[in-house]
Coordinates of C-alpha atoms in Angstrom, one line a residue:
P1 CA -17.9 12.5 3.4
D2 CA -16.6 10.3 5.9
V3 CA -13.2 8.2 5.3
Y4 CA -14.9 5.2 4.1
S5 CA -16.6 7.4 1.4
Y6 CA -13.3 8.9 0.5
S7 CA -11.8 5.3 0.2
V8 CA -14.5 4.0 -2.1
I9 CA -14.3 7.0 -4.5
M10 CA -10.1 6.5 -4.6
S11 CA -10.8 3.0 -5.3
G12 CA -12.8 3.7 -8.1
Y13 CA -10.0 6.0 -9.4
A14 CA -7.2 3.6 -8.9
K15 CA -8.9 0.8 -10.4
G16 CA -9.2 3.0 -13.4
G17 CA -6.0 3.9 -13.3
S18 CA -6.6 7.5 -12.3
M19 CA -3.9 7.4 -9.7
Q20 CA -3.6 11.2 -9.6
E21 CA -7.3 12.2 -9.0
A22 CA -7.1 9.3 -6.4
C23 CA -4.1 11.3 -4.6
K24 CA -5.8 14.5 -4.9
L25 CA -9.0 13.0 -2.8
L26 CA -6.2 11.4 0.0
L27 CA -4.9 15.0 0.3
E28 CA -8.6 16.2 0.5
A29 CA -9.2 13.5 3.2
K30 CA -6.1 14.1 5.2
K31 CA -7.2 17.7 5.6
S32 CA -10.8 16.9 6.4
H33 CA -9.9 14.1 8.8
Q34 CA -7.7 13.9 11.5
K35 CA -7.6 9.7 11.4
L36 CA -7.4 7.9 8.1
C37 CA -7.9 3.9 7.8
P38 CA -5.5 1.6 6.4
V39 CA -8.1 0.9 3.7
T40 CA -7.8 4.4 2.3
F41 CA -4.2 3.7 1.8
H42 CA -4.0 0.0 0.7
T43 CA -6.5 1.3 -2.2
L44 CA -3.9 3.5 -3.4
I45 CA -1.1 1.1 -2.9
R46 CA -2.8 -1.7 -4.9
G47 CA -3.4 0.9 -7.5
Y48 CA 0.3 2.0 -7.9
C49 CA 1.4 -1.7 -7.6
K50 CA -1.1 -2.4 -10.5
L51 CA 0.2 0.3 -12.7
G52 CA 4.0 -0.9 -11.9
E53 CA 4.7 2.4 -10.2
F54 CA 6.6 0.8 -7.3
D55 CA 8.3 3.7 -5.9
E56 CA 5.1 5.2 -5.4
A57 CA 3.5 2.5 -3.6
L58 CA 6.6 2.2 -1.2
K59 CA 6.0 5.9 -0.7
L60 CA 2.6 5.2 0.2
L61 CA 3.9 3.0 2.6
T62 CA 6.3 5.4 4.5
E63 CA 3.5 8.3 4.2
M64 CA 1.2 5.9 5.8
K65 CA 3.6 5.4 9.0
D66 CA 4.0 9.0 8.8
Y67 CA 0.2 9.8 9.1
G68 CA 0.1 7.2 12.1
V69 CA -2.0 4.6 10.2
E70 CA -0.4 1.2 10.7
A71 CA 0.5 -0.8 7.6
N72 CA -1.2 -4.4 8.2
V73 CA -0.3 -7.5 6.3
D74 CA -2.3 -6.9 3.4
E75 CA -0.3 -3.9 2.5
Y76 CA 3.1 -5.7 2.9
N77 CA 1.8 -9.0 1.1
K78 CA 0.5 -6.7 -1.9
L79 CA 4.1 -4.9 -2.0
I80 CA 6.2 -7.7 -1.4
Q81 CA 4.1 -9.9 -4.0
T82 CA 4.4 -7.2 -6.5
L83 CA 8.1 -6.4 -6.1
C84 CA 8.8 -10.3 -6.3
L85 CA 6.5 -10.9 -9.4
R86 CA 7.0 -7.7 -11.2
A87 CA 9.7 -5.8 -10.4
L88 CA 12.1 -8.6 -9.5
D89 CA 13.5 -6.4 -6.6
W90 CA 14.0 -9.4 -3.9
K91 CA 16.3 -6.8 -1.8
T92 CA 13.4 -4.5 -1.2
S93 CA 11.0 -7.5 -0.7
E94 CA 13.5 -8.8 2.0
K95 CA 13.8 -5.4 3.7
L96 CA 10.0 -5.4 4.0
L97 CA 9.4 -8.8 5.2
E98 CA 12.0 -7.9 7.9
E99 CA 10.1 -4.4 8.9
M100 CA 6.9 -6.3 9.2
Q101 CA 8.3 -9.5 11.3
G102 CA 9.4 -6.6 13.3
K103 CA 6.1 -5.5 13.9
G104 CA 4.9 -9.2 14.7
L105 CA 3.3 -9.3 11.3
Y106 CA 3.7 -12.6 9.1
L107 CA 3.0 -13.3 5.7
P108 CA 1.3 -16.0 4.1
G109 CA 3.2 -19.1 3.2
I110 CA 3.1 -18.6 -0.7
T111 CA 4.3 -15.2 -0.1
R112 CA 7.1 -16.1 2.1
G113 CA 8.2 -18.7 -0.7
L114 CA 8.4 -16.0 -3.3
I115 CA 11.1 -13.9 -1.3
R116 CA 13.1 -17.5 -0.9
A117 CA 12.7 -18.7 -4.3

């Protein structure tokens, strides 16, 4: 399968809460393809956030960078919203905000407001 097919299947697993299966597919996709797309990682980050597994979501952000895939506003936005609203982890949220601003990325006003609240 191509990268986008992997992403669609991973999305199904993630939405169903089967993150272990989704991550198995990520490993398979990495072996089969030299380059993955941000959507592939975003799907898994959303899945971990939905389950409240914030550390795993943050690990994926790092893994994404290590794999040469640039995180975009969507990944940061999802992580920061989740960290502010569910984990109440303001410190990590602020670090992520600084990191993304260093890359020239900016959050929507609503999410920026969560950090400043």
